[in-house]
PDB file of C-alpha atoms and ligand atoms in Angstrom:
ATOM      1  CA  MET C 178     104.306  82.294 112.962  1.00  0.00           C
ATOM      2  CA  GLY C 179     103.860  85.837 114.197  1.00  0.00           C
ATOM      3  CA  LEU C 180     107.552  86.521 113.895  1.00  0.00           C
ATOM      4  CA  LYS C 181     107.795  85.035 110.421  1.00  0.00           C
ATOM      5  CA  LEU C 182     104.906  87.093 109.118  1.00  0.00           C
ATOM      6  CA  ALA C 183     106.358  90.274 110.576  1.00  0.00           C
ATOM      7  CA  SER C 184     109.589  89.782 108.658  1.00  0.00           C
ATOM      8  CA  ARG C 185     107.696  89.324 105.393  1.00  0.00           C
ATOM      9  CA  VAL C 186     105.492  92.397 105.678  1.00  0.00           C
ATOM     10  CA  ARG C 187     107.475  95.480 104.722  1.00  0.00           C
ATOM     11  CA  GLY C 188     106.979  98.786 106.467  1.00  0.00           C
ATOM     12  CA  LEU C 189     106.733 102.064 104.643  1.00  0.00           C
ATOM     13  CA  SER C 190     109.669 102.118 102.201  1.00  0.00           C
ATOM     14  CA  ASP C 191     112.083 105.058 102.293  1.00  0.00           C
ATOM     15  CA  ALA C 192     110.692 106.251  98.958  1.00  0.00           C
ATOM     16  CA  ALA C 193     107.069 106.008 100.115  1.00  0.00           C
ATOM     17  CA  PHE C 194     108.028 107.782 103.327  1.00  0.00           C
ATOM     18  CA  ARG C 195     109.643 110.683 101.448  1.00  0.00           C
ATOM     19  CA  GLU C 196     106.629 110.987  99.206  1.00  0.00           C
ATOM     20  CA  ALA C 197     104.242 111.158 102.161  1.00  0.00           C
ATOM     21  CA  PHE C 198     106.306 113.166 104.669  1.00  0.00           C
ATOM     22  CA  GLY C 199     109.233 114.689 102.744  1.00  0.00           C
ATOM     23  CA  GLU C 200     107.940 118.289 102.842  1.00  0.00           C
ATOM     24  CA  GLU C 201     107.404 120.447 105.929  1.00  0.00           C
ATOM     25  CA  GLU C 202     103.808 121.259 104.883  1.00  0.00           C
ATOM     26  CA  GLN C 203     102.974 117.551 104.597  1.00  0.00           C
ATOM     27  CA  CYS C 204     104.254 116.923 108.117  1.00  0.00           C
ATOM     28  CA  ARG C 205     102.372 119.947 109.491  1.00  0.00           C
ATOM     29  CA  ALA C 206      99.175 118.785 107.805  1.00  0.00           C
ATOM     30  CA  ALA C 207      99.610 115.266 109.224  1.00  0.00           C
ATOM     31  CA  LEU C 208     100.269 116.584 112.742  1.00  0.00           C
ATOM     32  CA  PHE C 209      97.286 118.939 112.511  1.00  0.00           C
ATOM     33  CA  ARG C 210      95.001 116.101 111.395  1.00  0.00           C
ATOM     34  CA  LEU C 211      96.211 113.718 114.083  1.00  0.00           C
ATOM     35  CA  ARG C 212      96.174 116.317 116.841  1.00  0.00           C
ATOM     36  CA  TRP C 213      92.742 117.716 115.940  1.00  0.00           C
ATOM     37  CA  PRO C 214      90.924 114.903 114.085  1.00  0.00           C
ATOM     38  CA  GLU C 215      87.616 116.820 114.342  1.00  0.00           C
ATOM     39  CA  GLY C 216      89.221 120.103 113.337  1.00  0.00           C
ATOM     40  CA  PHE C 217      90.961 122.769 115.418  1.00  0.00           C
ATOM     41  CA  VAL C 218      89.888 123.165 119.047  1.00  0.00           C
ATOM     42  CA  CYS C 219      91.175 126.115 121.057  1.00  0.00           C
ATOM     43  CA  PRO C 220      93.056 124.660 124.053  1.00  0.00           C
ATOM     44  CA  ALA C 221      92.067 127.686 126.166  1.00  0.00           C
ATOM     45  CA  CYS C 222      88.315 127.911 125.556  1.00  0.00           C
ATOM     46  CA  GLY C 223      87.305 124.978 123.337  1.00  0.00           C
ATOM     47  CA  HIS C 224      86.127 127.191 120.473  1.00  0.00           C
ATOM     48  CA  ARG C 225      86.568 125.762 116.972  1.00  0.00           C
ATOM     49  CA  GLY C 226      86.854 128.905 114.877  1.00  0.00           C
ATOM     50  CA  TYR C 227      90.376 130.132 114.162  1.00  0.00           C
ATOM     51  CA  CYS C 228      92.491 132.160 111.813  1.00  0.00           C
ATOM     52  CA  VAL C 229      96.175 132.078 110.919  1.00  0.00           C
ATOM     53  CA  PRO C 230      97.716 135.559 111.316  1.00  0.00           C
ATOM     54  CA  ALA C 231      99.887 136.480 108.333  1.00  0.00           C
ATOM     55  CA  ARG C 232     103.467 135.145 108.375  1.00  0.00           C
ATOM     56  CA  ARG C 233     102.996 133.509 111.773  1.00  0.00           C
ATOM     57  CA  ARG C 234     102.650 129.770 112.035  1.00  0.00           C
ATOM     58  CA  LEU C 235     100.130 130.058 114.827  1.00  0.00           C
ATOM     59  CA  TYR C 236      96.438 129.323 115.092  1.00  0.00           C
ATOM     60  CA  GLN C 237      94.497 132.167 116.669  1.00  0.00           C
ATOM     61  CA  CYS C 238      91.165 131.457 118.335  1.00  0.00           C
ATOM     62  CA  ASN C 239      88.377 133.654 116.912  1.00  0.00           C
ATOM     63  CA  ARG C 240      86.723 133.923 120.313  1.00  0.00           C
ATOM     64  CA  CYS C 241      89.412 134.340 123.001  1.00  0.00           C
ATOM     65  CA  LYS C 242      92.290 135.313 120.650  1.00  0.00           C
ATOM     66  CA  THR C 243      94.649 132.777 122.274  1.00  0.00           C
ATOM     67  CA  GLN C 244      97.418 131.829 119.866  1.00  0.00           C
ATOM     68  CA  THR C 245      98.415 128.186 119.744  1.00  0.00           C
ATOM     69  CA  SER C 246     101.307 126.628 117.915  1.00  0.00           C
ATOM     70  CA  LEU C 247     100.829 123.287 116.254  1.00  0.00           C
ATOM     71  CA  THR C 248     103.491 121.715 118.456  1.00  0.00           C
ATOM     72  CA  ALA C 249     102.579 123.278 121.835  1.00  0.00           C
ATOM     73  CA  GLY C 250     101.621 120.634 124.376  1.00  0.00           C
ATOM     74  CA  THR C 251     103.105 117.803 122.291  1.00  0.00           C
ATOM     75  CA  ILE C 252     106.522 116.150 122.405  1.00  0.00           C
ATOM     76  CA  PHE C 253     107.529 118.414 119.493  1.00  0.00           C
ATOM     77  CA  HIS C 254     107.035 121.474 121.716  1.00  0.00           C
ATOM     78  CA  ALA C 255     109.569 124.303 121.212  1.00  0.00           C
ATOM     79  CA  THR C 256     111.573 122.275 118.743  1.00  0.00           C
ATOM     80  CA  LYS C 257     114.058 124.158 116.610  1.00  0.00           C
ATOM     81  CA  LEU C 258     114.130 121.332 114.114  1.00  0.00           C
ATOM     82  CA  PRO C 259     111.800 121.108 111.155  1.00  0.00           C
ATOM     83  CA  LEU C 260     109.049 118.515 111.464  1.00  0.00           C
ATOM     84  CA  THR C 261     110.540 116.716 108.457  1.00  0.00           C
ATOM     85  CA  ILE C 262     113.548 115.814 110.638  1.00  0.00           C
ATOM     86  CA  TRP C 263     111.251 114.629 113.429  1.00  0.00           C
ATOM     87  CA  PHE C 264     109.169 112.522 111.069  1.00  0.00           C
ATOM     88  CA  ALA C 265     112.334 111.056 109.530  1.00  0.00           C
ATOM     89  CA  ALA C 266     113.566 110.182 113.043  1.00  0.00           C
ATOM     90  CA  ILE C 267     110.226 108.508 113.808  1.00  0.00           C
ATOM     91  CA  HIS C 268     110.402 106.609 110.519  1.00  0.00           C
ATOM     92  CA  LEU C 269     113.947 105.381 111.255  1.00  0.00           C
ATOM     93  CA  ILE C 270     113.158 104.425 114.846  1.00  0.00           C
ATOM     94  CA  VAL C 271     109.901 102.590 114.159  1.00  0.00           C
ATOM     95  CA  THR C 272     111.341 100.680 111.199  1.00  0.00           C
ATOM     96  CA  ALA C 273     114.637  99.674 112.854  1.00  0.00           C
ATOM     97  CA  LYS C 274     113.803  96.190 114.011  1.00  0.00           C
ATOM     98  CA  ASN C 275     116.971  95.946 116.081  1.00  0.00           C
ATOM     99  CA  GLY C 276     116.922  99.519 117.308  1.00  0.00           C
ATOM    100  CA  ILE C 277     119.176 102.299 116.050  1.00  0.00           C
ATOM    101  CA  SER C 278     122.024 104.007 117.913  1.00  0.00           C
ATOM    102  CA  SER C 279     121.967 107.796 118.309  1.00  0.00           C
ATOM    103  CA  VAL C 280     125.233 107.976 116.323  1.00  0.00           C
ATOM    104  CA  GLU C 281     123.620 106.211 113.382  1.00  0.00           C
ATOM    105  CA  LEU C 282     120.417 108.211 113.782  1.00  0.00           C
ATOM    106  CA  GLY C 283     122.381 111.488 113.765  1.00  0.00           C
ATOM    107  CA  ARG C 284     124.276 110.418 110.663  1.00  0.00           C
ATOM    108  CA  ARG C 285     121.093 109.494 108.794  1.00  0.00           C
ATOM    109  CA  LEU C 286     119.288 112.701 109.808  1.00  0.00           C
ATOM    110  CA  GLY C 287     122.261 115.015 109.336  1.00  0.00           C
ATOM    111  CA  VAL C 288     122.090 116.283 112.945  1.00  0.00           C
ATOM    112  CA  LYS C 289     124.629 116.100 115.772  1.00  0.00           C
ATOM    113  CA  GLN C 290     124.650 112.988 117.932  1.00  0.00           C
ATOM    114  CA  PRO C 291     123.422 114.750 121.126  1.00  0.00           C
ATOM    115  CA  THR C 292     120.458 116.137 119.166  1.00  0.00           C
ATOM    116  CA  ALA C 293     119.705 112.684 117.770  1.00  0.00           C
ATOM    117  CA  TRP C 294     119.999 111.224 121.272  1.00  0.00           C
ATOM    118  CA  THR C 295     117.469 113.699 122.695  1.00  0.00           C
ATOM    119  CA  MET C 296     115.006 113.113 119.850  1.00  0.00           C
ATOM    120  CA  LYS C 297     115.316 109.389 120.255  1.00  0.00           C
ATOM    121  CA  GLN C 298     114.712 109.568 124.021  1.00  0.00           C
ATOM    122  CA  LYS C 299     111.587 111.698 123.485  1.00  0.00           C
ATOM    123  CA  ILE C 300     110.283 109.327 120.832  1.00  0.00           C
ATOM    124  CA  MET C 301     110.912 106.308 123.042  1.00  0.00           C
ATOM    125  CA  ALA C 302     109.267 108.065 125.992  1.00  0.00           C
ATOM    126  CA  VAL C 303     106.067 108.393 123.932  1.00  0.00           C
ATOM    127  CA  MET C 304     106.224 104.674 123.194  1.00  0.00           C
ATOM    128  CA  ALA C 305     106.811 103.879 126.876  1.00  0.00           C
ATOM    129  CA  ARG C 306     103.855 106.028 127.954  1.00  0.00           C
ATOM    130  CA  ARG C 307     101.622 104.299 125.421  1.00  0.00           C
ATOM    131  CA  GLU C 308     102.794 100.811 126.378  1.00  0.00           C
ATOM    132  CA  ALA C 309     102.377 101.516 130.093  1.00  0.00           C
ATOM    133  CA  ASP C 310      98.692 102.242 129.431  1.00  0.00           C
ATOM    134  CA  THR C 311      97.930  98.883 127.835  1.00  0.00           C
ATOM    135  CA  PRO C 312      97.784  95.857 130.134  1.00  0.00           C
ATOM    136  CA  LEU C 313      97.841  92.333 128.717  1.00  0.00           C
ATOM    137  CA  ASP C 314      94.708  90.222 128.742  1.00  0.00           C
ATOM    138  CA  GLY C 315      93.754  86.590 128.164  1.00  0.00           C
ATOM    139  CA  ARG C 316      96.421  83.946 128.639  1.00  0.00           C
ATOM    140  CA  VAL C 317      99.691  85.614 129.592  1.00  0.00           C
ATOM    141  CA  GLU C 318     103.040  83.848 129.823  1.00  0.00           C
ATOM    142  CA  MET C 319     105.456  85.569 132.165  1.00  0.00           C
ATOM    143  CA  ASP C 320     109.150  85.057 132.566  1.00  0.00           C
ATOM    144  CA  ASP C 321     112.170  86.608 134.254  1.00  0.00           C
ATOM    145  CA  ALA C 322     114.989  88.080 132.177  1.00  0.00           C
ATOM    146  CA  TYR C 323     118.051  90.292 132.454  1.00  0.00           C
ATOM    147  CA  LEU C 324     119.395  93.001 130.228  1.00  0.00           C
ATOM    148  CA  GLY C 325     123.091  92.626 129.710  1.00  0.00           C
ATOM    149  CA  GLY C 326     123.345  88.930 130.392  1.00  0.00           C
ATOM    150  CA  VAL C 327     122.467  85.469 129.192  1.00  0.00           C
ATOM    151  CA  ARG C 328     119.678  83.620 130.936  1.00  0.00           C
ATOM    152  CA  SER C 329     121.337  81.185 133.253  1.00  0.00           C
ATOM    153  CA  GLY C 330     119.700  78.785 135.663  1.00  0.00           C
ATOM    154  CA  GLY C 331     122.063  79.333 138.583  1.00  0.00           C
ATOM    155  CA  LYS C 332     121.528  83.085 138.846  1.00  0.00           C
ATOM    156  CA  ARG C 333     117.777  83.287 138.537  1.00  0.00           C
ATOM    157  CA  GLY C 334     116.054  85.542 140.995  1.00  0.00           C
ATOM    158  CA  ARG C 335     119.277  86.854 142.442  1.00  0.00           C
ATOM    159  CA  GLY C 336     119.802  89.942 140.304  1.00  0.00           C
ATOM    160  CA  ALA C 337     123.325  89.313 139.022  1.00  0.00           C
ATOM    161  CA  ALA C 338     125.522  92.404 139.426  1.00  0.00           C
ATOM    162  CA  GLY C 339     125.418  95.004 136.657  1.00  0.00           C
ATOM    163  CA  LYS C 340     122.372  93.500 135.015  1.00  0.00           C
ATOM    164  CA  THR C 341     118.935  95.031 134.773  1.00  0.00           C
ATOM    165  CA  PRO C 342     116.218  92.537 135.669  1.00  0.00           C
ATOM    166  CA  PHE C 343     112.958  92.785 133.761  1.00  0.00           C
ATOM    167  CA  VAL C 344     109.721  90.895 133.394  1.00  0.00           C
ATOM    168  CA  ALA C 345     108.888  89.625 129.927  1.00  0.00           C
ATOM    169  CA  ALA C 346     105.211  88.881 129.494  1.00  0.00           C
ATOM    170  CA  VAL C 347     103.483  87.728 126.336  1.00  0.00           C
ATOM    171  CA  SER C 348      99.773  87.284 125.822  1.00  0.00           C
ATOM    172  CA  THR C 349      99.081  84.299 123.609  1.00  0.00           C
ATOM    173  CA  GLY C 350      96.322  83.227 121.242  1.00  0.00           C
ATOM    174  CA  PRO C 351      94.462  79.917 121.153  1.00  0.00           C
ATOM    175  CA  GLU C 352      97.348  78.137 119.379  1.00  0.00           C
ATOM    176  CA  GLY C 353      99.944  79.557 121.748  1.00  0.00           C
ATOM    177  CA  GLN C 354     101.029  82.173 119.222  1.00  0.00           C
ATOM    178  CA  PRO C 355     102.278  85.481 120.696  1.00  0.00           C
ATOM    179  CA  ARG C 356      99.917  88.431 120.561  1.00  0.00           C
ATOM    180  CA  LYS C 357     101.146  91.306 122.706  1.00  0.00           C
ATOM    181  CA  LEU C 358     104.390  91.780 124.513  1.00  0.00           C
ATOM    182  CA  LYS C 359     105.197  93.647 127.700  1.00  0.00           C
ATOM    183  CA  LEU C 360     108.714  94.269 128.948  1.00  0.00           C
ATOM    184  CA  ALA C 361     108.970  95.869 132.370  1.00  0.00           C
ATOM    185  CA  PRO C 362     112.103  96.503 134.451  1.00  0.00           C
ATOM    186  CA  VAL C 363     111.844  95.440 138.095  1.00  0.00           C
ATOM    187  CA  LYS C 364     114.180  96.005 141.031  1.00  0.00           C
ATOM    188  CA  GLY C 365     114.483  92.268 141.419  1.00  0.00           C
ATOM    189  CA  PHE C 366     112.432  89.098 141.233  1.00  0.00           C
ATOM    190  CA  THR C 367     110.770  89.425 144.593  1.00  0.00           C
ATOM    191  CA  LYS C 368     107.122  88.890 145.452  1.00  0.00           C
ATOM    192  CA  ARG C 369     106.877  92.532 146.404  1.00  0.00           C
ATOM    193  CA  GLU C 370     108.122  93.779 143.032  1.00  0.00           C
ATOM    194  CA  ILE C 371     105.877  91.406 141.117  1.00  0.00           C
ATOM    195  CA  ALA C 372     102.831  92.359 143.182  1.00  0.00           C
ATOM    196  CA  ARG C 373     103.608  96.042 142.653  1.00  0.00           C
ATOM    197  CA  GLY C 374     103.893  95.682 138.867  1.00  0.00           C
ATOM    198  CA  ALA C 375     101.311  93.013 138.102  1.00  0.00           C
ATOM    199  CA  ARG C 376      98.331  95.298 138.632  1.00  0.00           C
ATOM    200  CA  ARG C 377      99.631  97.502 135.817  1.00  0.00           C
ATOM    201  CA  TRP C 378     100.818  94.705 133.522  1.00  0.00           C
ATOM    202  CA  LEU C 379      97.742  92.503 133.630  1.00  0.00           C
ATOM    203  CA  ALA C 380      94.137  93.279 132.757  1.00  0.00           C
ATOM    204  CA  PRO C 381      91.501  92.004 135.205  1.00  0.00           C
ATOM    205  CA  GLY C 382      90.873  88.304 134.636  1.00  0.00           C
ATOM    206  CA  ALA C 383      94.198  87.626 132.872  1.00  0.00           C
ATOM    207  CA  GLU C 384      95.304  83.985 133.104  1.00  0.00           C
ATOM    208  CA  ALA C 385      98.959  84.034 134.097  1.00  0.00           C
ATOM    209  CA  VAL C 386     101.260  81.130 133.292  1.00  0.00           C
ATOM    210  CA  THR C 387     104.712  81.098 134.903  1.00  0.00           C
ATOM    211  CA  ASP C 388     107.453  78.676 135.840  1.00  0.00           C
ATOM    212  CA  GLY C 389     108.226  77.646 139.391  1.00  0.00           C
ATOM    213  CA  LEU C 390     110.115  80.800 140.449  1.00  0.00           C
ATOM    214  CA  ARG C 391     108.804  81.740 143.883  1.00  0.00           C
ATOM    215  CA  CYS C 392     108.185  85.457 143.200  1.00  0.00           C
ATOM    216  CA  TRP C 393     105.332  84.565 140.829  1.00  0.00           C
ATOM    217  CA  ASN C 394     103.264  83.413 143.821  1.00  0.00           C
ATOM    218  CA  ALA C 395     102.520  87.131 144.163  1.00  0.00           C
ATOM    219  CA  LEU C 396     100.216  86.760 141.151  1.00  0.00           C
ATOM    220  CA  ASP C 397      97.789  84.616 143.132  1.00  0.00           C
ATOM    221  CA  GLY C 398      94.919  86.933 143.901  1.00  0.00           C
ATOM    222  CA  ILE C 399      96.041  89.602 141.405  1.00  0.00           C
ATOM    223  CA  ALA C 400      95.728  87.672 138.142  1.00  0.00           C
ATOM    224  CA  GLY C 401      92.364  86.100 137.289  1.00  0.00           C
ATOM    225  CA  SER C 402      94.143  82.769 137.580  1.00  0.00           C
ATOM    226  CA  HIS C 403      97.751  81.668 137.939  1.00  0.00           C
ATOM    227  CA  ARG C 404      99.265  78.401 136.823  1.00  0.00           C
ATOM    228  CA  ALA C 405     102.884  77.626 137.689  1.00  0.00           C
ATOM    229  CA  ILE C 406     104.570  75.043 135.486  1.00  0.00           C
ATOM    230  CA  ARG C 407     107.885  73.769 136.729  1.00  0.00           C
ATOM    231  CA  THR C 408     110.193  73.540 133.759  1.00  0.00           C
ATOM    232  CA  GLY C 409     113.718  73.241 135.054  1.00  0.00           C
ATOM    233  CA  SER C 410     115.770  76.117 133.773  1.00  0.00           C
ATOM    234  CA  GLY C 411     117.924  77.599 131.050  1.00  0.00           C
ATOM    235  CA  ARG C 412     118.067  75.927 127.664  1.00  0.00           C
ATOM    236  CA  GLN C 413     115.931  73.051 128.803  1.00  0.00           C
ATOM    237  CA  ALA C 414     113.050  75.399 129.608  1.00  0.00           C
ATOM    238  CA  ALA C 415     113.190  76.851 126.107  1.00  0.00           C
ATOM    239  CA  ARG C 416     112.223  73.489 124.661  1.00  0.00           C
ATOM    240  CA  ILE C 417     109.160  73.008 126.811  1.00  0.00           C
ATOM    241  CA  ALA C 418     106.031  73.871 124.883  1.00  0.00           C
ATOM    242  CA  PRO C 419     104.289  76.403 127.181  1.00  0.00           C
ATOM    243  CA  PHE C 420     107.427  78.537 127.185  1.00  0.00           C
ATOM    244  CA  LYS C 421     108.405  78.122 123.581  1.00  0.00           C
ATOM    245  CA  TRP C 422     106.955  81.451 122.474  1.00  0.00           C
ATOM    246  CA  VAL C 423     107.984  83.513 125.419  1.00  0.00           C
ATOM    247  CA  ASN C 424     111.547  82.269 125.021  1.00  0.00           C
ATOM    248  CA  THR C 425     111.617  82.816 121.271  1.00  0.00           C
ATOM    249  CA  SER C 426     110.394  86.389 121.625  1.00  0.00           C
ATOM    250  CA  LEU C 427     112.733  87.018 124.510  1.00  0.00           C
ATOM    251  CA  GLY C 428     115.734  85.579 122.735  1.00  0.00           C
ATOM    252  CA  ASN C 429     115.240  87.841 119.715  1.00  0.00           C
ATOM    253  CA  ILE C 430     114.604  90.917 121.801  1.00  0.00           C
ATOM    254  CA  LYS C 431     117.497  90.340 124.157  1.00  0.00           C
ATOM    255  CA  SER C 432     119.996  89.801 121.361  1.00  0.00           C
ATOM    256  CA  ALA C 433     118.705  92.919 119.567  1.00  0.00           C
ATOM    257  CA  ILE C 434     119.021  95.068 122.688  1.00  0.00           C
ATOM    258  CA  THR C 435     122.383  93.780 123.831  1.00  0.00           C
ATOM    259  CA  GLY C 436     123.684  94.118 120.262  1.00  0.00           C
ATOM    260  CA  THR C 437     122.880  97.843 120.146  1.00  0.00           C
ATOM    261  CA  TYR C 438     123.262  99.094 123.694  1.00  0.00           C
ATOM    262  CA  ARG C 439     125.871  98.661 126.395  1.00  0.00           C
ATOM    263  CA  LYS C 440     124.752  99.731 129.824  1.00  0.00           C
ATOM    264  CA  LEU C 441     121.327 100.963 130.792  1.00  0.00           C
ATOM    265  CA  GLY C 442     120.072 102.564 133.976  1.00  0.00           C
ATOM    266  CA  PRO C 443     116.563 101.642 135.108  1.00  0.00           C
ATOM    267  CA  ASP C 444     114.764 104.629 133.513  1.00  0.00           C
ATOM    268  CA  HIS C 445     116.583 104.208 130.236  1.00  0.00           C
ATOM    269  CA  ALA C 446     116.015 100.478 130.349  1.00  0.00           C
ATOM    270  CA  GLU C 447     112.281 101.077 130.714  1.00  0.00           C
ATOM    271  CA  ARG C 448     112.269 103.317 127.643  1.00  0.00           C
ATOM    272  CA  TYR C 449     114.360 100.973 125.537  1.00  0.00           C
ATOM    273  CA  LEU C 450     112.372  97.910 126.514  1.00  0.00           C
ATOM    274  CA  ALA C 451     109.065  99.682 125.918  1.00  0.00           C
ATOM    275  CA  SER C 452     110.208 100.835 122.477  1.00  0.00           C
ATOM    276  CA  PHE C 453     110.859  97.222 121.534  1.00  0.00           C
ATOM    277  CA  ALA C 454     107.470  96.172 122.862  1.00  0.00           C
ATOM    278  CA  TRP C 455     105.804  99.098 121.040  1.00  0.00           C
ATOM    279  CA  ARG C 456     107.286  97.969 117.723  1.00  0.00           C
ATOM    280  CA  TYR C 457     106.541  94.317 118.366  1.00  0.00           C
ATOM    281  CA  ASN C 458     102.933  95.065 119.279  1.00  0.00           C
ATOM    282  CA  ARG C 459     102.432  96.892 115.978  1.00  0.00           C
ATOM    283  CA  ARG C 460     104.198  94.365 113.779  1.00  0.00           C
ATOM    284  CA  PHE C 461     101.048  93.774 111.739  1.00  0.00           C
ATOM    285  CA  GLN C 462     100.400  97.504 111.287  1.00  0.00           C
ATOM    286  CA  LEU C 463     103.700  98.534 109.744  1.00  0.00           C
ATOM    287  CA  GLN C 464     102.120 100.754 107.103  1.00  0.00           C
ATOM    288  CA  THR C 465     100.371 102.916 109.683  1.00  0.00           C
ATOM    289  CA  MET C 466     103.029 103.048 112.398  1.00  0.00           C
ATOM    290  CA  ILE C 467     103.947 106.691 111.733  1.00  0.00           C
ATOM    291  CA  PRO C 468     100.405 108.120 111.999  1.00  0.00           C
ATOM    292  CA  ARG C 469      99.779 105.892 115.020  1.00  0.00           C
ATOM    293  CA  PHE C 470     102.925 107.193 116.653  1.00  0.00           C
ATOM    294  CA  VAL C 471     102.211 110.852 115.811  1.00  0.00           C
ATOM    295  CA  HIS C 472      98.676 110.452 117.203  1.00  0.00           C
ATOM    296  CA  SER C 473     100.207 109.464 120.562  1.00  0.00           C
ATOM    297  CA  ALA C 474     102.975 112.085 120.324  1.00  0.00           C
ATOM    298  CA  ALA C 475     100.379 114.830 119.837  1.00  0.00           C
ATOM    299  CA  ARG C 476      98.817 113.714 123.135  1.00  0.00           C
ATOM    300  CA  THR C 477     102.032 113.419 125.132  1.00  0.00           C
ATOM    301  CA  GLN C 478     103.087 116.453 127.157  1.00  0.00           C
ATOM    302  CA  PRO C 479     106.528 117.900 126.405  1.00  0.00           C
ATOM    303  CA  ILE C 480     109.244 116.000 128.244  1.00  0.00           C
ATOM    304  CA  PRO C 481     111.887 118.179 129.970  1.00  0.00           C
ATOM    305  CA  TYR C 482     115.504 117.302 129.203  1.00  0.00           C
ATOM    306  CA  ARG C 483     116.261 116.624 132.884  1.00  0.00           C
ATOM    307  CA  ASN C 484     113.672 113.819 132.827  1.00  0.00           C
ATOM    308  CA  LEU C 485     115.309 112.289 129.781  1.00  0.00           C
ATOM    309  CA  ILE C 486     118.768 112.083 131.285  1.00  0.00           C
ATOM    310  CA  ALA C 487     117.594 110.704 134.647  1.00  0.00           C
ATOM    311  CA  GLY C 488     118.452 107.038 135.136  1.00  0.00           C
TER     312      GLY C 488
HETATM  313 ZN1   ZN I  71      89.773 130.274 122.499  1.00  0.00          ZN
END
């Protein structure tokens, strides 16, 4: 039901997007509003009074005279690109249900592919940061999965070569419908890895539901409760009710990711997976995804290029 509704609700149309964010001044005004919702605050001294020196796009504090650019201290820091290009990139990335390649992004934005790649990595890093801060609560179904491969019973828990293992966790509502999704790469499906991650993935008191894979025993004592349901494996597991949703979500996400991307290192995998979860978790808020994103981007420190290419 969640998935069906999401496909019916349309995000901001291209025309509506251009009307709202097509001009540089509109984007600057939106960033200003989202960065300083209560009005300008000097980052150096906290004073609220400011002026804008003639012909300079800087805000100068009336008290300490510090000059601040609108983009300083945000992911847009020191960008040579107009904000309209950034906002268009955000629009394309948040509305692409199956992700968008940097080649396609570059083509749509009219920028070179390496530029599009860097923008996309920065945008996905904001999403990853945001997702990392929000643990799942309530009833949470957890499952093992691999990027770059089909789920297969025989290889579970062994970390098949060339594949990136990740945990897929979905919090569910009273009818078993999916609420929030978390996708987290792990080094392997070992108790140690699960114990290390679970404290970040789960809110205190979360009720974890897993299958019989041994690594999930690590949740005992970390989750509020843990119920292991032995399901068999592979296609058979997908038909068993408690795992119906987690497998449906996973199936869609895995086919979307493997359809767009080839090989992912662990850091990149984290960013890509988190960007899918970010979108999924805002599937009922499609009209406000851009302001929501920019609000986070204005609070995310600039990300150096060397950190983007790592992994
Ligand atoms: Zn000041």
